[in-house]
PDB file of C-alpha atoms in Angstrom:
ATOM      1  CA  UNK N 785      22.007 168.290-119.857  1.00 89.00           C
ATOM      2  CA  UNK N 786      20.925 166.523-116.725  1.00 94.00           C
ATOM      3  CA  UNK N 787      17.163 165.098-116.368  1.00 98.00           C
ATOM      4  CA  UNK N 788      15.700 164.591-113.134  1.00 98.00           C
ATOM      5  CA  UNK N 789      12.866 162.651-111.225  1.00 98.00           C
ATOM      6  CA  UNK N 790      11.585 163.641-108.096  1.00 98.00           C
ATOM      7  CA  UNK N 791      10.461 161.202-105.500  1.00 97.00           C
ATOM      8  CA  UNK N 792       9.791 160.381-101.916  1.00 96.00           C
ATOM      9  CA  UNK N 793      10.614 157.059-102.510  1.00 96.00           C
ATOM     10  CA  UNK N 794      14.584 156.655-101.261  1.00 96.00           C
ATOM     11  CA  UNK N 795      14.900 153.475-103.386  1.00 95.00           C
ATOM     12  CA  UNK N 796      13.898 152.856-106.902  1.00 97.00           C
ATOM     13  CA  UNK N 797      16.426 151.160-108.521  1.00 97.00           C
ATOM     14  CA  UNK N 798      14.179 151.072-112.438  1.00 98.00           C
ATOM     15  CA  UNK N 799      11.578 153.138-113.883  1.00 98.00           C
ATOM     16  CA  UNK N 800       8.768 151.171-115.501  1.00 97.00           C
ATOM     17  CA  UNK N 801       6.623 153.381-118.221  1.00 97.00           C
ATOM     18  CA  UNK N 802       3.671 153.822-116.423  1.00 92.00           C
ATOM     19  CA  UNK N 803       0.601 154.894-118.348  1.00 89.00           C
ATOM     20  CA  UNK N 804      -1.171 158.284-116.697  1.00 81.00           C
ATOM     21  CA  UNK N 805      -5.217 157.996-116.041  1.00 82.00           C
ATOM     22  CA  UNK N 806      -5.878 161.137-117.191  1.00 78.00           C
ATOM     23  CA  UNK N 807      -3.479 160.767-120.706  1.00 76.00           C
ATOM     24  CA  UNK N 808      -5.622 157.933-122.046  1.00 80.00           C
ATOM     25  CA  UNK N 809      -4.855 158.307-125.858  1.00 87.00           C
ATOM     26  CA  UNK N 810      -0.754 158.497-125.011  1.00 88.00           C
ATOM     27  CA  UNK N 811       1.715 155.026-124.148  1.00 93.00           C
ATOM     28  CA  UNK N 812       2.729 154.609-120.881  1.00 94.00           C
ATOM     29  CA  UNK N 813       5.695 156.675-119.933  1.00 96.00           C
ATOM     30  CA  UNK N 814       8.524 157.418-117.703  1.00 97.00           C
ATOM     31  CA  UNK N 815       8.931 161.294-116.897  1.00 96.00           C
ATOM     32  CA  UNK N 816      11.589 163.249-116.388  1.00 98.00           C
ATOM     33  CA  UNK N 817      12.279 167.272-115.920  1.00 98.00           C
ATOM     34  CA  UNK N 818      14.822 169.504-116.877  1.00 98.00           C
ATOM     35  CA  UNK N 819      17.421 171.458-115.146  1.00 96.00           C
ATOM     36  CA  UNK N 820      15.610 174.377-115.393  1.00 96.00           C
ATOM     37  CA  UNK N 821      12.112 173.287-114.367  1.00 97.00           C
ATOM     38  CA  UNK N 822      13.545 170.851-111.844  1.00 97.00           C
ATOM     39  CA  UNK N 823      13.030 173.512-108.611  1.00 97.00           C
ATOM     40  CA  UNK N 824       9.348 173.118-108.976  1.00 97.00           C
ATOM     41  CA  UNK N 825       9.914 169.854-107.558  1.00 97.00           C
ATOM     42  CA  UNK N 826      11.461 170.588-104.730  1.00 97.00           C
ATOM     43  CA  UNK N 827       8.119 169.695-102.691  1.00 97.00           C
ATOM     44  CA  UNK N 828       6.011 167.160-101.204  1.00 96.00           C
ATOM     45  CA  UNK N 829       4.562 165.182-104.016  1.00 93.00           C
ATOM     46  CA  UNK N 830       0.561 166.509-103.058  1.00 96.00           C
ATOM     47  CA  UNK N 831       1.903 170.281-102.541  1.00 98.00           C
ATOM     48  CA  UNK N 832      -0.095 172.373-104.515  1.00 98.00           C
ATOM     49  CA  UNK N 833       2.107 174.946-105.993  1.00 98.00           C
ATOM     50  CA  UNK N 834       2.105 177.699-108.694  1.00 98.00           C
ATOM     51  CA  UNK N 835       5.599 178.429-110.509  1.00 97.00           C
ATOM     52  CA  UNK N 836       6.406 181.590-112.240  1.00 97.00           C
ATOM     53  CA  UNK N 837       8.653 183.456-114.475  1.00 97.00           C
ATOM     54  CA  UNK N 838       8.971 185.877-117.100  1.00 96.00           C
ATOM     55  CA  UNK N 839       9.153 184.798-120.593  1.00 94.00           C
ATOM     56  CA  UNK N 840      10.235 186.535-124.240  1.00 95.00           C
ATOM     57  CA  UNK N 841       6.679 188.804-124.354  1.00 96.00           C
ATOM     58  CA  UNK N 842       6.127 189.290-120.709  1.00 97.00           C
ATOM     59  CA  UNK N 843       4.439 193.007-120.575  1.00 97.00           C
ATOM     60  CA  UNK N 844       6.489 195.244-118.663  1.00 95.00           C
ATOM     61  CA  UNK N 845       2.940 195.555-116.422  1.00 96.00           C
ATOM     62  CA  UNK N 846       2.891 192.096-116.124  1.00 96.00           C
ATOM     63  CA  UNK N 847       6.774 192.310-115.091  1.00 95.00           C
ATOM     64  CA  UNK N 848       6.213 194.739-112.379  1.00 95.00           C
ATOM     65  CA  UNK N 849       2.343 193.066-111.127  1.00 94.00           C
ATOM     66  CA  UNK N 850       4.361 189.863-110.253  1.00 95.00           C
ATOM     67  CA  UNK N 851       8.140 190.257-109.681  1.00 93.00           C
ATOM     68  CA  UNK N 852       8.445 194.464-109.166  1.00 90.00           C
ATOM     69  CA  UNK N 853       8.880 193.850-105.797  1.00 89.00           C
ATOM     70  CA  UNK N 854      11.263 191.147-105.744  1.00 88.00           C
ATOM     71  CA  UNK N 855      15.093 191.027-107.248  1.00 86.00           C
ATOM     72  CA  UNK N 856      13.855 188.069-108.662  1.00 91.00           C
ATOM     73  CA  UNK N 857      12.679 186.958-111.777  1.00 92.00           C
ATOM     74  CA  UNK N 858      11.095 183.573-110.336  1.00 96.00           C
ATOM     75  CA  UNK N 859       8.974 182.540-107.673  1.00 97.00           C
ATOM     76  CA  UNK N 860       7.114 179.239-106.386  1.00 98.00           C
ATOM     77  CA  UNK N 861       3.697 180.149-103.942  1.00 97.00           C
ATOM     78  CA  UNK N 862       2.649 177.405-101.757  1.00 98.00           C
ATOM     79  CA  UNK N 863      -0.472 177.433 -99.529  1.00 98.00           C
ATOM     80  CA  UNK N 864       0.322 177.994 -95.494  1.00 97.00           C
ATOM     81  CA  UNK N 865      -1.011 174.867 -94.789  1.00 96.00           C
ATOM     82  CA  UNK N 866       1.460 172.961 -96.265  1.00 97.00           C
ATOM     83  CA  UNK N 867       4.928 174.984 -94.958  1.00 96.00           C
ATOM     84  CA  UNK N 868       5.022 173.028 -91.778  1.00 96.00           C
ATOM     85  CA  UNK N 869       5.334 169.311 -94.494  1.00 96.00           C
ATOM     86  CA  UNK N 870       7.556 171.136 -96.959  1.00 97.00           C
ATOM     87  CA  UNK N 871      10.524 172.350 -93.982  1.00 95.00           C
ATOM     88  CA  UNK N 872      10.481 169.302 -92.370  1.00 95.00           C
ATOM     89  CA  UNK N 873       9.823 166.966 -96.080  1.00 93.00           C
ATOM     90  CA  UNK N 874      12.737 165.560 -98.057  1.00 96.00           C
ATOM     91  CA  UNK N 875      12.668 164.077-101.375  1.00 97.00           C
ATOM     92  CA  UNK N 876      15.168 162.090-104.108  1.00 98.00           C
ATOM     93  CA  UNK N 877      16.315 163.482-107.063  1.00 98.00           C
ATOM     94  CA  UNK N 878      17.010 161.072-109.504  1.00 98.00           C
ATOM     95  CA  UNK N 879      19.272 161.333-112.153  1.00 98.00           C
ATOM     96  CA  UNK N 880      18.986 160.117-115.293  1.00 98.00           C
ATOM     97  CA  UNK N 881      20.899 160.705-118.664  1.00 95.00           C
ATOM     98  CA  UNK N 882      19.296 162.799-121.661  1.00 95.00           C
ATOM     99  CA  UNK N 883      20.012 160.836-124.669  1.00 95.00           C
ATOM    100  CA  UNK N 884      16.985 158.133-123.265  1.00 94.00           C
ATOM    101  CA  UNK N 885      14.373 160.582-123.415  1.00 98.00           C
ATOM    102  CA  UNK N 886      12.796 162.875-125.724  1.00 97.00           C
ATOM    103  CA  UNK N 887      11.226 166.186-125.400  1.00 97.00           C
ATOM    104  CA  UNK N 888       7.604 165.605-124.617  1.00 95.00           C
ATOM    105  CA  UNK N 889       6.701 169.542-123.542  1.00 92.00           C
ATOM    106  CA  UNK N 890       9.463 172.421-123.784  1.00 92.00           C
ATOM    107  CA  UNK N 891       7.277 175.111-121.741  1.00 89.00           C
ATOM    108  CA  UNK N 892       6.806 172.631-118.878  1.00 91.00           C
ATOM    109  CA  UNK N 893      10.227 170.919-118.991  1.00 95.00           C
ATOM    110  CA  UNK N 894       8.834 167.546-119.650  1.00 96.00           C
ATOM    111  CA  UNK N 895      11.066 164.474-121.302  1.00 98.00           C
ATOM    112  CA  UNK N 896       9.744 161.268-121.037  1.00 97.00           C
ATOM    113  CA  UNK N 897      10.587 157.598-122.902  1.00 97.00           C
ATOM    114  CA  UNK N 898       8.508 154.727-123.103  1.00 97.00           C
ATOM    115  CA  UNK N 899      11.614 151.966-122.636  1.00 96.00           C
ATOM    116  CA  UNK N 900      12.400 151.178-118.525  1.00 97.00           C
ATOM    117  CA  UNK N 901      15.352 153.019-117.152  1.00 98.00           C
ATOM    118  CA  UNK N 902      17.930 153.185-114.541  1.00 97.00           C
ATOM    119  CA  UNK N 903      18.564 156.499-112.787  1.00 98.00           C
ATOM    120  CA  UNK N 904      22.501 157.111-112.771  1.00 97.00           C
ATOM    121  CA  UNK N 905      22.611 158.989-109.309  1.00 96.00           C
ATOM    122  CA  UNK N 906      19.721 159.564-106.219  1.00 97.00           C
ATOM    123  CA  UNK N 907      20.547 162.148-104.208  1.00 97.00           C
ATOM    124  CA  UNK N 908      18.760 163.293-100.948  1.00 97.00           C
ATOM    125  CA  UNK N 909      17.563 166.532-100.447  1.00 96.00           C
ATOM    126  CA  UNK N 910      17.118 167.334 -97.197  1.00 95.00           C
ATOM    127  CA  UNK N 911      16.306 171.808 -96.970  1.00 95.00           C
ATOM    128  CA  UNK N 912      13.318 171.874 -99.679  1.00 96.00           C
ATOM    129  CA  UNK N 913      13.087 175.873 -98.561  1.00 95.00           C
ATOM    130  CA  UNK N 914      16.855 176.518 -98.999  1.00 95.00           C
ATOM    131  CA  UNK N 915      17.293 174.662-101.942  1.00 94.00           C
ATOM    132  CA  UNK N 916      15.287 176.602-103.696  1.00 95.00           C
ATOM    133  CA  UNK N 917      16.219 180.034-102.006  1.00 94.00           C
ATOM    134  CA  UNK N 918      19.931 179.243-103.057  1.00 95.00           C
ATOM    135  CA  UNK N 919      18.622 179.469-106.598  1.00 95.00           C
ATOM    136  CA  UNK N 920      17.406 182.900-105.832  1.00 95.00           C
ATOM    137  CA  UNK N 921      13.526 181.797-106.275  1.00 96.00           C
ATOM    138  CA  UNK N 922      11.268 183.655-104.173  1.00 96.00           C
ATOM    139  CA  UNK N 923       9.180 181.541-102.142  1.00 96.00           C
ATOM    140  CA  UNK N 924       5.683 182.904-101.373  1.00 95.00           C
ATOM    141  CA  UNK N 925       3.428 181.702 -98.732  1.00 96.00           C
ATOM    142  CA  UNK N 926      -0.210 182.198 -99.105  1.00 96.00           C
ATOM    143  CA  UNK N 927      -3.613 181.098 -97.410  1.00 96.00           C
ATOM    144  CA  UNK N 928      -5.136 180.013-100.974  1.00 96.00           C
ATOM    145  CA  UNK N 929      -3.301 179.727-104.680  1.00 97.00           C
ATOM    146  CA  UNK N 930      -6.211 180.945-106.391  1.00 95.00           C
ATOM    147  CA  UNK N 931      -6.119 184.383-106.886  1.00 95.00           C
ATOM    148  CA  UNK N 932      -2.834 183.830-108.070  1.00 95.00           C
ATOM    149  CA  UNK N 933      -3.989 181.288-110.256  1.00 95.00           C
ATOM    150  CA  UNK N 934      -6.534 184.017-111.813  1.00 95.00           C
ATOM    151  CA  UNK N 935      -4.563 186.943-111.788  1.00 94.00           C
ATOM    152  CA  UNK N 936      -1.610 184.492-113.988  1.00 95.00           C
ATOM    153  CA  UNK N 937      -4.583 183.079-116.483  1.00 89.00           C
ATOM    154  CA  UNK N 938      -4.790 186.419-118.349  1.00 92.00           C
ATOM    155  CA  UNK N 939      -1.142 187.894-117.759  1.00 96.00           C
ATOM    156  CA  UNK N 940       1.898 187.091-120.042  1.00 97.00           C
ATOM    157  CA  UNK N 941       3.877 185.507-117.447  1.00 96.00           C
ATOM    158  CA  UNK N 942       5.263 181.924-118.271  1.00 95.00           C
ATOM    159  CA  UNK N 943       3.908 179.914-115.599  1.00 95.00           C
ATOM    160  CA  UNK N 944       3.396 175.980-113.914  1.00 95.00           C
ATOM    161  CA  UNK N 945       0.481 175.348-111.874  1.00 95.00           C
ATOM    162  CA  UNK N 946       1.201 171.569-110.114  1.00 96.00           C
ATOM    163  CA  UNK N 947      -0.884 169.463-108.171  1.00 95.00           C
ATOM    164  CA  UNK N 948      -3.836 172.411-107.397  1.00 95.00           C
ATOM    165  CA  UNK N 949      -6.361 170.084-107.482  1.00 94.00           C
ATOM    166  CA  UNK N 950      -4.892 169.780-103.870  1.00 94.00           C
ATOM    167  CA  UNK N 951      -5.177 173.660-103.592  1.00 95.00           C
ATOM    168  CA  UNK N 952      -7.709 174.891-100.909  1.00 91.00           C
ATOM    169  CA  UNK N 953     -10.732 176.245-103.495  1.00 84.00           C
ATOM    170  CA  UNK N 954     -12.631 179.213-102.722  1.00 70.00           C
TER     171      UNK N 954
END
């Protein structure tokens, strides 16, 4: 398994634990994301951006209300205002190995380790959009994320809502 950190920053050679303002009872950390989750970082740091998929007891309503019009079964929305910094945006994936970190959240994809770390590889990615089209992820644009953000609080879709405190509120 391959862990990743995404970046705008070309050239971080360690990662220093850093401790998070808003996880004041935890150590300071470095953070990492699996394979898996690692598409919902294919953005602009500040993109708000709402990431879903089905999981085990998705309702078969629930199924068809988000992904019945798709041949998908995953899909990132972004707000329009932020298309024009995503397709012309690249970011670094760094590459780090697994046995260094631990499992912090399984739903969210989240390992982190308190010791500093070297990344093994950073790799440029350039096509944000066609990255994640590649990996057959449907890639919705839309004037505001929250009515999406409602309509996915009481469904039974798995879900990852990042940065919306950057989202354009109603």
């Amino acid at each position: 398994m391959k862990l990743y950190h995404f970046s705008e920053e070309a050239n971080i050679e360690v990662f220093v634990p850093r401790k998070l303002e808003y996880r004041v009872d935890e150590p300071a950390q470095v953070w990492t994301i699996d394979e898996f989750h690692a598409p919902h970082y294919l953005f602009p740091r500040d993109c708000p951006r709402v990431c879903i998929w089905p999981k085990e007891d998705t309702t078969e309503q629930d199924y068809n209300l988000f992904f019945g019009h798709s041949r998908t079964n995953r899909m990132v929305a972004v707000e329009t205002g932020w298309i024009d910094r995503i397709r012309k945006g690249c970011i670094y994936r760094y590459v780090f190995k697994a046995d260094e970190f631990k499992l912090y959240e399984p739903n969210a994809g989240y390992y982190t380790t308190t010791h500093t770390v070297k990344p093994v590889v950073v790799e440029r990615v350039d096509d944000l959009l066609g990255g994640l089209t590649a990996l057959g992820i449907e890639v919705r644009i839309t004037p505001s994320l929250i009515p999406l953000k409602q309509s996915i609080a009481t469904s039974t879709i798995n879900f990852s809502m990042i940065r919306m405190k950057n989202a354009i509120q109603e």
